[in-house]
Backbone as a ProteinNet text record, in pm:
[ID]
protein_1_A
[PRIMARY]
XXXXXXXXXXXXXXXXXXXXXXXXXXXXXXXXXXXXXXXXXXXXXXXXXXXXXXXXXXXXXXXXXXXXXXXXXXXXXXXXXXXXXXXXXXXXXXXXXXXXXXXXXXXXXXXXXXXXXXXXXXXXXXXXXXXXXXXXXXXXXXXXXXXXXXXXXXXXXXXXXXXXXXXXXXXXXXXXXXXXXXXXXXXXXXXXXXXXXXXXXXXX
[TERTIARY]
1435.3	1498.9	1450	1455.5	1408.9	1274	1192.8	980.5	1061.6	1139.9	1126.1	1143.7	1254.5	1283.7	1179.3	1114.1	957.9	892.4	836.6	784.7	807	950.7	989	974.5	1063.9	995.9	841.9	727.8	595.2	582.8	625.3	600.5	603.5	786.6	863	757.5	724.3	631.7	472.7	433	297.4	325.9	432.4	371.8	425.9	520.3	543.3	437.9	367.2	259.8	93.8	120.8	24.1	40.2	221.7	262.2	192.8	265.6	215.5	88.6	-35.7	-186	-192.6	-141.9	-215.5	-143.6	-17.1	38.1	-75.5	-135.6	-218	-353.9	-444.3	-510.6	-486	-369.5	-389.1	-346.8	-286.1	-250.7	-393.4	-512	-581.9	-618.1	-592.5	-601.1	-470.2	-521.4	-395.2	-430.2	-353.4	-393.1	-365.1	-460.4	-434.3	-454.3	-389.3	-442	-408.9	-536.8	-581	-639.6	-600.6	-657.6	-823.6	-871.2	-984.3	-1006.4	-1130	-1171.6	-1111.2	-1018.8	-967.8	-1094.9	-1008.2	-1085.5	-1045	-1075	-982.7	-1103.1	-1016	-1082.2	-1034.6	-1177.2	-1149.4	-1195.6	-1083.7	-1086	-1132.1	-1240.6	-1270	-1307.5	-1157.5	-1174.3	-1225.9	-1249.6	-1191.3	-1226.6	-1149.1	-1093.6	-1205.5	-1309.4	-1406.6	-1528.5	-1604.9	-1725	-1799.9	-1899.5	-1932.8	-2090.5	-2157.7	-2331.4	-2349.3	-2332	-2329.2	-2200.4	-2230.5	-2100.1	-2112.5	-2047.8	-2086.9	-1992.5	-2005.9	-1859.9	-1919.6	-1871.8	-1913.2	-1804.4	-1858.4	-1780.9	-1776.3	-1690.3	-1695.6	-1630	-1499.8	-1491.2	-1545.4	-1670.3	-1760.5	-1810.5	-1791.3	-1888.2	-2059	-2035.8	-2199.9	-2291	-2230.3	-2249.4	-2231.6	-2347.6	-2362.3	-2311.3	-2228.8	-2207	-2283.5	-2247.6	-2255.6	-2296.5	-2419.8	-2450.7	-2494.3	-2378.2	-2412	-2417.3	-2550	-2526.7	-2497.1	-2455.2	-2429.2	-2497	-2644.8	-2731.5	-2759.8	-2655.6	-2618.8	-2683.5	-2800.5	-2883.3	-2829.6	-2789	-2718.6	-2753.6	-2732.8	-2822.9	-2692.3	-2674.9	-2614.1	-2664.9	-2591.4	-2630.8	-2597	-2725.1	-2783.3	-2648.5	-2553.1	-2454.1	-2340.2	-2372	-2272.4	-2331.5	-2441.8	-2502.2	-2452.6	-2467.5	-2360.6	-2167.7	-2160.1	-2023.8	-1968.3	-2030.3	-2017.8	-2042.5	-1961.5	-1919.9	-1887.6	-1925.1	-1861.3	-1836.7	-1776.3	-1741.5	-1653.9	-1741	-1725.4	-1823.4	-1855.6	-1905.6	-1925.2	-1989.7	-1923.5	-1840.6	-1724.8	-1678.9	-1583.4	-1571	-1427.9	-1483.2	-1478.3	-1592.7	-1454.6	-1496.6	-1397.1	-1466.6	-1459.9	-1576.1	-1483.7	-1585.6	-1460.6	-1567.5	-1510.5	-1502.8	-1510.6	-1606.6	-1524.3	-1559.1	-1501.5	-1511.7	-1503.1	-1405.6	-1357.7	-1443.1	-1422	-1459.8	-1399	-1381.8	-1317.9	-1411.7	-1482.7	-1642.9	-1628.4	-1541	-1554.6	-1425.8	-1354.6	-1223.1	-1259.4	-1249.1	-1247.7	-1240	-1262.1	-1237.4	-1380.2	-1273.5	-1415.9	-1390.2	-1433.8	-1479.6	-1496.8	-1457.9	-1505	-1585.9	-1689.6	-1748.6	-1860.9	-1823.2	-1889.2	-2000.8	-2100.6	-2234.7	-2248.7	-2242.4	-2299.6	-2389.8	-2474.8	-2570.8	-2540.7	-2524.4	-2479.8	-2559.6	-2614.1	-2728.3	-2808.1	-2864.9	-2994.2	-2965.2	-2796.1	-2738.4	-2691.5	-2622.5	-2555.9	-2426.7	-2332	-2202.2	-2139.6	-2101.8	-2006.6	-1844.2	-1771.1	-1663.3	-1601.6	-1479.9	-1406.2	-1306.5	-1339.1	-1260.5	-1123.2	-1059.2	-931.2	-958.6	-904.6	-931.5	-990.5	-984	-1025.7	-959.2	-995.6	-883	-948.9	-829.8	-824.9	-843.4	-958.6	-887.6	-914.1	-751.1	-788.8	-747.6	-894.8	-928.8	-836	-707.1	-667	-671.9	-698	-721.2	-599.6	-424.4	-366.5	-277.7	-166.3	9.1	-24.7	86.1	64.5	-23.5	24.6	-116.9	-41.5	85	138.1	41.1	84.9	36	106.4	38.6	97.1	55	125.5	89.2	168.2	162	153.3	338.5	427.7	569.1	648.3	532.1	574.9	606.4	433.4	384.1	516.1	570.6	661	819.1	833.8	934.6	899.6	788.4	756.3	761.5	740	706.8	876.2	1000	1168.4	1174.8	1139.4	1184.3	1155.5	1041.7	1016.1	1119.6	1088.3	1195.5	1327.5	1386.6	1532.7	1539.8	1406.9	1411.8	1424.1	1328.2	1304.5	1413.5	1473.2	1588.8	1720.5	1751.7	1832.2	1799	1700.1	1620.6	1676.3	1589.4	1609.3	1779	1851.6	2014.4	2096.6	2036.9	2106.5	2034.1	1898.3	1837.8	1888.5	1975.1	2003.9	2152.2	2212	2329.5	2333.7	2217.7	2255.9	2200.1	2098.1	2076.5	2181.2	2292.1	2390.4	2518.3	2534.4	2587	2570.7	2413	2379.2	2379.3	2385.2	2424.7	2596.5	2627.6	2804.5	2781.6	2749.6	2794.2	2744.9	2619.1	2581	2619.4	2685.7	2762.3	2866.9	2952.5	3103.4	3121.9	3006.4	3047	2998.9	2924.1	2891.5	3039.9	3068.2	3214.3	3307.2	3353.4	3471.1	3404.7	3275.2	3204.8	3230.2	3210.3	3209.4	3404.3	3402.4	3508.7	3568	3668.7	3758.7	3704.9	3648.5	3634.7	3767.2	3810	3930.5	3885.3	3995.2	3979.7	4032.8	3966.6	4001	4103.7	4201.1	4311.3	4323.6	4322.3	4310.1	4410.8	4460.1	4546.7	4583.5	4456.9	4485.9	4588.9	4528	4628.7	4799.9	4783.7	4901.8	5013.5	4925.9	5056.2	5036.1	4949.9	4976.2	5108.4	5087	5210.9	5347.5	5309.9	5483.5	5500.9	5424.1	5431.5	5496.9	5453.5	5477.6	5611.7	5668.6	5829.1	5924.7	5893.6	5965.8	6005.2
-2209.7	-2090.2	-2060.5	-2171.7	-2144.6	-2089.9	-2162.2	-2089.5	-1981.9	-1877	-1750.4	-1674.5	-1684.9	-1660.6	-1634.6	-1773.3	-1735.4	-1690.3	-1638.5	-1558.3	-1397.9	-1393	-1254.7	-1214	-1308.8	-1274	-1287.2	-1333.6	-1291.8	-1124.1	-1091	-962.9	-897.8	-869.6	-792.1	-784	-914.3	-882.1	-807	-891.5	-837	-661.4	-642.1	-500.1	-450.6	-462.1	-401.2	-394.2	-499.4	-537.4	-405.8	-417.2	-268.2	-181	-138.5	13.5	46.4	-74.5	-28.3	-13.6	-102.8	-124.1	45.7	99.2	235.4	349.3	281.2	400.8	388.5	286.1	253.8	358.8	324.8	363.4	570.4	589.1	739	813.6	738.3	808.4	883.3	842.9	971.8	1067.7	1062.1	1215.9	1201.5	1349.5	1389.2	1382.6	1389	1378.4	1520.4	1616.6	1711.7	1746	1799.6	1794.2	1969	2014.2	2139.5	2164.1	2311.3	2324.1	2346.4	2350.2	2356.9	2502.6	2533.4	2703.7	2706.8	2660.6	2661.2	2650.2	2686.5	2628.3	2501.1	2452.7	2407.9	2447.1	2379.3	2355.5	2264.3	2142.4	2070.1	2031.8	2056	2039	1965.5	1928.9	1813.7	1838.7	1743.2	1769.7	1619.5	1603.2	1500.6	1530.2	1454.3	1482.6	1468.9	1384.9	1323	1421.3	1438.3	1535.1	1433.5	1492.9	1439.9	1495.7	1444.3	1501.4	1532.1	1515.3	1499.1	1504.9	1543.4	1571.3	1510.7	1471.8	1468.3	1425.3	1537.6	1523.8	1461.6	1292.1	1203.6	1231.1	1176.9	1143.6	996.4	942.2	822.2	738.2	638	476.8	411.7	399.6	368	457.4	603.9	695.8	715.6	662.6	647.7	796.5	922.1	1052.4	1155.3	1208.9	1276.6	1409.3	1519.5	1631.2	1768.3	1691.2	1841.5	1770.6	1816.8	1785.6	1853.9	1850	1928.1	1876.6	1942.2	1863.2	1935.3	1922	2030.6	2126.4	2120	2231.8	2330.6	2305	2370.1	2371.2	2250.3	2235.9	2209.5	2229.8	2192.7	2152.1	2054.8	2052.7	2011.8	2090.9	2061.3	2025.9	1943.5	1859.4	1959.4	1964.4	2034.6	2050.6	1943.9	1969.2	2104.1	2107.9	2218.5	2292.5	2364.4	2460.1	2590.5	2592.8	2757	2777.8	2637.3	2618.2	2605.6	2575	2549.1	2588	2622.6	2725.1	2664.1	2643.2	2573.8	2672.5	2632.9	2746.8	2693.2	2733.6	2605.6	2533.1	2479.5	2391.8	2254.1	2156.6	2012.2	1990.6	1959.1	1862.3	1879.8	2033.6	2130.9	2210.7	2167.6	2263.5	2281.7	2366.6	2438.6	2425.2	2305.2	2296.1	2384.6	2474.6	2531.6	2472	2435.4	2400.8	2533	2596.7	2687.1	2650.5	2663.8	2661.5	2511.8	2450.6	2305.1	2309.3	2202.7	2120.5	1951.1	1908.4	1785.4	1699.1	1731.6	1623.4	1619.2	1723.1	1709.3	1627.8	1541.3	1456.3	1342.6	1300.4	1174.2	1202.6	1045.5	1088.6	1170.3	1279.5	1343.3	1290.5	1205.2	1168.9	1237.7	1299.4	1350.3	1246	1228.1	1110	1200.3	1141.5	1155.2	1063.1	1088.4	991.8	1094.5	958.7	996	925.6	894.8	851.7	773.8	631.4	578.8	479.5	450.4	355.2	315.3	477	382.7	393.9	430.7	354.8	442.2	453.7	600.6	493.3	561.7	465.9	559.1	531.1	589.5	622.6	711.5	707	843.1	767.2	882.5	1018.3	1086.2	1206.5	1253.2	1325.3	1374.5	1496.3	1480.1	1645.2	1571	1419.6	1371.5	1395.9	1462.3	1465.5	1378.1	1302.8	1285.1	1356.7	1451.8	1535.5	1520.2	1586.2	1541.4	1673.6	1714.9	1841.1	1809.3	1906	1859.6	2058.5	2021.7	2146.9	2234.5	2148.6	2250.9	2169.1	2261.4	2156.2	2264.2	2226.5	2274.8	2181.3	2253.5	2214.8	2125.5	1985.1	1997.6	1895.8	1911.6	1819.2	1718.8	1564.8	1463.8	1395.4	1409.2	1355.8	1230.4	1167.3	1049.1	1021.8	1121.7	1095.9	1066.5	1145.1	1087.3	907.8	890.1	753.8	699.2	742.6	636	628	736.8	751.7	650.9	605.5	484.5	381.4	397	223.5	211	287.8	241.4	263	293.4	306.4	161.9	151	3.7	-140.2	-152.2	-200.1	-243.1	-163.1	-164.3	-156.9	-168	-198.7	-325.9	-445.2	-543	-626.8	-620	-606.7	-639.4	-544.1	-552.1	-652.8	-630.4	-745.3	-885.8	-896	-1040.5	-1100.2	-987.2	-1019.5	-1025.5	-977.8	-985	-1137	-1167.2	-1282.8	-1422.8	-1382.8	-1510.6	-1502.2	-1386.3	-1391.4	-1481.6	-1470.1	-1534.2	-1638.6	-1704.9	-1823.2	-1914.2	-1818.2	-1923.3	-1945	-1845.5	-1848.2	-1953.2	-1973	-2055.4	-2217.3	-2183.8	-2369	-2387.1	-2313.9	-2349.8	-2403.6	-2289.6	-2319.8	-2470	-2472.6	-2654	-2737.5	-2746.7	-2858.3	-2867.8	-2706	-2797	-2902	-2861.1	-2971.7	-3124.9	-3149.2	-3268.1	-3361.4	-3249.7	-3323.9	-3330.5	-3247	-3268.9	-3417.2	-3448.9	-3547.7	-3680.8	-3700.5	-3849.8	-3845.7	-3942.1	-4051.8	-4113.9	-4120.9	-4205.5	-4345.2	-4424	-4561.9	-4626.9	-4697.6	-4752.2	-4924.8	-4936.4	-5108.6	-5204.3	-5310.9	-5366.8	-5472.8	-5522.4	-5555.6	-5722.9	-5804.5	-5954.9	-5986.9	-6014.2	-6024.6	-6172.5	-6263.9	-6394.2	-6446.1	-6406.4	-6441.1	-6390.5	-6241.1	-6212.6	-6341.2	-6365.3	-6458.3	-6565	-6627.1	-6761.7	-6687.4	-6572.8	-6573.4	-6539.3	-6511.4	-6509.5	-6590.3	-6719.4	-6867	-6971.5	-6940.6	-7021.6	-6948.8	-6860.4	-6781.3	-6815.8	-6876.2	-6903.5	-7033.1
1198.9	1144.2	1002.9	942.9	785.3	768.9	891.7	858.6	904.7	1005.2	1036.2	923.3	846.1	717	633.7	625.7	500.4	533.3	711.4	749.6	661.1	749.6	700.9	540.3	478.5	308.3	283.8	331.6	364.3	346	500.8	565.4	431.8	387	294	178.6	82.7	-24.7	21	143.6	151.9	201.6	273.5	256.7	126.8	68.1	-50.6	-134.7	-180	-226.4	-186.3	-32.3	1.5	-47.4	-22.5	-27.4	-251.9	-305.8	-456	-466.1	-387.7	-397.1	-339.1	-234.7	-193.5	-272.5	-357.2	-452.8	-600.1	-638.5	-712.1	-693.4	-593.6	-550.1	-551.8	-458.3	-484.8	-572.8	-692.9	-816.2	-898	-849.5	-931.7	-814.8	-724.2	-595.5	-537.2	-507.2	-372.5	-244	-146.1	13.7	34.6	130.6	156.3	293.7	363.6	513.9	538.6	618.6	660.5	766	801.4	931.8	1000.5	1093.1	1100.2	1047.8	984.6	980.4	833.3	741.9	631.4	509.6	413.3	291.1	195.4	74.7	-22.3	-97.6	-240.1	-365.4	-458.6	-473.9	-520.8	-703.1	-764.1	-904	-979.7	-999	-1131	-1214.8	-1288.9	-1430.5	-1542.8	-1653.1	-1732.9	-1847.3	-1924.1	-2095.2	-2134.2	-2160.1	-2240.6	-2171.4	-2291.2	-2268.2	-2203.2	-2069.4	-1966.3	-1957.9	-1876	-1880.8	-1789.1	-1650.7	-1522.3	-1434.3	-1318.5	-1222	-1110.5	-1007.6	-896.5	-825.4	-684.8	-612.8	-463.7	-448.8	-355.4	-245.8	-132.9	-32.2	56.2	64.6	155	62.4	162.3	100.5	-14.8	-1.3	-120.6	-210.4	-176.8	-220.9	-216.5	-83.5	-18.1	-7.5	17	55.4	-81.8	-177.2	-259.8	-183.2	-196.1	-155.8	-270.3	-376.4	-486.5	-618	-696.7	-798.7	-925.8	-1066	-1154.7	-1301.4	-1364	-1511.9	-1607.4	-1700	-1831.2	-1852.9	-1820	-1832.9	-1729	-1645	-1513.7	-1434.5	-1396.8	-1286.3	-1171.1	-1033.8	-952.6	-772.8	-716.6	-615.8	-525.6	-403.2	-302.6	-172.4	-87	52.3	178.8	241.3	323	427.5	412.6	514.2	484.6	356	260.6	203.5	231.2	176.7	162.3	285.8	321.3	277.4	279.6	277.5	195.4	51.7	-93.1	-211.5	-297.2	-416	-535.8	-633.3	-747.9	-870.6	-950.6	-1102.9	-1172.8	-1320.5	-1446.6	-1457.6	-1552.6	-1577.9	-1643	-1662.9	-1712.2	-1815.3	-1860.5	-1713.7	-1594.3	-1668.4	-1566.5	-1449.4	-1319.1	-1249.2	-1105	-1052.4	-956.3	-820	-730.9	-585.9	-471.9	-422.7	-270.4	-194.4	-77.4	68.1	131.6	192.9	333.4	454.3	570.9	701	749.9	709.6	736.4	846.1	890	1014.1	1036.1	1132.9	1162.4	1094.8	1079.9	1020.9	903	840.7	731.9	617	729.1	702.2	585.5	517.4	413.8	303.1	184.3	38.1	-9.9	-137.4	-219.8	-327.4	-410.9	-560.3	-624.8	-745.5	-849.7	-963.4	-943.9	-1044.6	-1160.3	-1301.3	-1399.5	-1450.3	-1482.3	-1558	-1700.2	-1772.5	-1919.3	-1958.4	-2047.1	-2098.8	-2221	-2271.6	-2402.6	-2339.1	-2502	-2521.2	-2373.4	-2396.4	-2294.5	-2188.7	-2126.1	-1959	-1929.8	-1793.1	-1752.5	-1706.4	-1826.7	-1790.3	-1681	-1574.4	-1466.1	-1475.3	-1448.4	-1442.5	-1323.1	-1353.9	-1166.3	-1257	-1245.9	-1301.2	-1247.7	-1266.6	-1186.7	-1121.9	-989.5	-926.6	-759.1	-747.8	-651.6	-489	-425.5	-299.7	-178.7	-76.9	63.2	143.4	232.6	239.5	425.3	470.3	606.8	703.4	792.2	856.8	1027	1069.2	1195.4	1257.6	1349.9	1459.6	1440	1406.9	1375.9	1365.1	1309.5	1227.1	1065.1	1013.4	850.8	790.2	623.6	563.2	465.9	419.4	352.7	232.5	148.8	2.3	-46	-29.7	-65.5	-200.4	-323.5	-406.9	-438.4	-594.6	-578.3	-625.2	-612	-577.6	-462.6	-383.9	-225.8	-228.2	-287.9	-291.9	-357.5	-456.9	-538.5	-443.2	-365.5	-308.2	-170.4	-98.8	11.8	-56.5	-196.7	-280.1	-223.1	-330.3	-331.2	-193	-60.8	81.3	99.3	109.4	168.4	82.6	-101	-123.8	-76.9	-90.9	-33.8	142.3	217.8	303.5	355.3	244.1	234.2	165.3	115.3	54.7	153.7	254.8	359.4	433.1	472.2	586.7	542.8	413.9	332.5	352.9	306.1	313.5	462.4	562.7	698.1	755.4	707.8	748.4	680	567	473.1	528.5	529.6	628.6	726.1	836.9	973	936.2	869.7	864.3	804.6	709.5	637.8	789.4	868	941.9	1046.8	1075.7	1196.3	1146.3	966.3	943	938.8	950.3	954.5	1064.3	1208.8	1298.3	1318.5	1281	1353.7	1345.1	1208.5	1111.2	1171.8	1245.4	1260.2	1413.5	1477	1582	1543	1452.4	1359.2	1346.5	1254.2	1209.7	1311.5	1410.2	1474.9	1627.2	1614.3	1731.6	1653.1	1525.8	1463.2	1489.8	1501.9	1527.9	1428.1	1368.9	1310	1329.1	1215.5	1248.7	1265	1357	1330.5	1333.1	1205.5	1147.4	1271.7	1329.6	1428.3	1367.4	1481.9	1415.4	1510	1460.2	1485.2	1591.7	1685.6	1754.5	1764.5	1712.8	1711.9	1621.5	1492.3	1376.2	1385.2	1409.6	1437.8	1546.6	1646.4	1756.3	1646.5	1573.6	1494.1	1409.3	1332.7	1266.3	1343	1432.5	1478.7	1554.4	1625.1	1662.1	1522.1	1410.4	1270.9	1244.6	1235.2	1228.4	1305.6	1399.4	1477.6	1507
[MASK]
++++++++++++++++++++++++++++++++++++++++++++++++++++++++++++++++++++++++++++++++++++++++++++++++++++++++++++++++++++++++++++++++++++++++++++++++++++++++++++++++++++++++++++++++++++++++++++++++++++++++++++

């Protein structure tokens, strides 16, 4: 009973532990989900004057989509040619999307390169979206309050769990214990029967 227990407090931290790692994670984008044939537009911005732009796609950011530098040179991927619009320029630039497609579901990066000593230091800008293309349903927008509102759901989910499980486990040691005690036996002191007839043989 007790490993089920540490099981369960396992579960409780490790997903809690996710839910903050993916509230972590999407606090610099939003999740946006749209229909096929739609547009968006994705915003990147950042505070610090920047040299370079570039709005990636993929897990790793394996897939260059859109590329712009301060001097407004700009080169876009043959998959988004027709489909892609930008306005502004570094480090505030305005990317549209048109004519979704299901293909076109995953993360977009907003990533910055600057140039200091010699190196092109990298960094992720704000304006990054999830963005996920479905044939049809609404279009709603999940930002990162949702996220904080699954972090306290799960909590106090874990929470309950923990207390109905420490409940029955305190419950299931009562119960074991009381047939313990009511099975042992009264030792009873054995009582000489010999001596006794000597003393009431000698009384007499």
């Amino acid at each position: 009973m007790s490993a089920v227990c540490l099981f369960i407090l396992i579960l409780c931290f490790y997903g809690t532990a996710r839910t903050a790692a993916g509230k972590a994670e999407t606090d610099g984008y939003k999740v946006i989900q749209i229909k096929v044939g739609k547009q968006v537009t994705i915003q990147c911005k950042s505070a610090s004057n920047q040299e370079m732009l570039y709005l990636k796609r993929g897990l790793n950011e394996e897939e260059d989509i859109f590329y712009l530098t301060d001097s407004k040179k700009s080169t876009i991927n043959q998959k988004f040619t027709d489909r892609l619009q930008f306005h502004g320029q570094v480090p505030n630039v305005d990317i549209l999307l048109k004519n979704l497609t299901l293909d076109d579901t995953g993360p977009y990066w907003c990533v910055y390169k600057m140039s200091s000593n010699y190196k092109l230091k990298t960094s992720r800008g704000n304006g990054s979206v999830l963005l996920v293309v479905t044939e049809s349903g609404p279009a709603p927008v999940c930002t990162g309050q949702s996220q904080g509102d699954l972090v306290l759901v799960s909590v106090v989910i874990c929470a309950a769990v923990l207390i109905v499980v420490l409940t029955v486990f305190l419950i299931w040691i009562i119960i074991k214990t009381k047939p313990l005690r009511s099975t042992v036996k009264k030792r009873q002191v054995p009582v000489n029967d010999v001596y006794e007839d000597m003393r009431g043989t000698i009384r007499r």
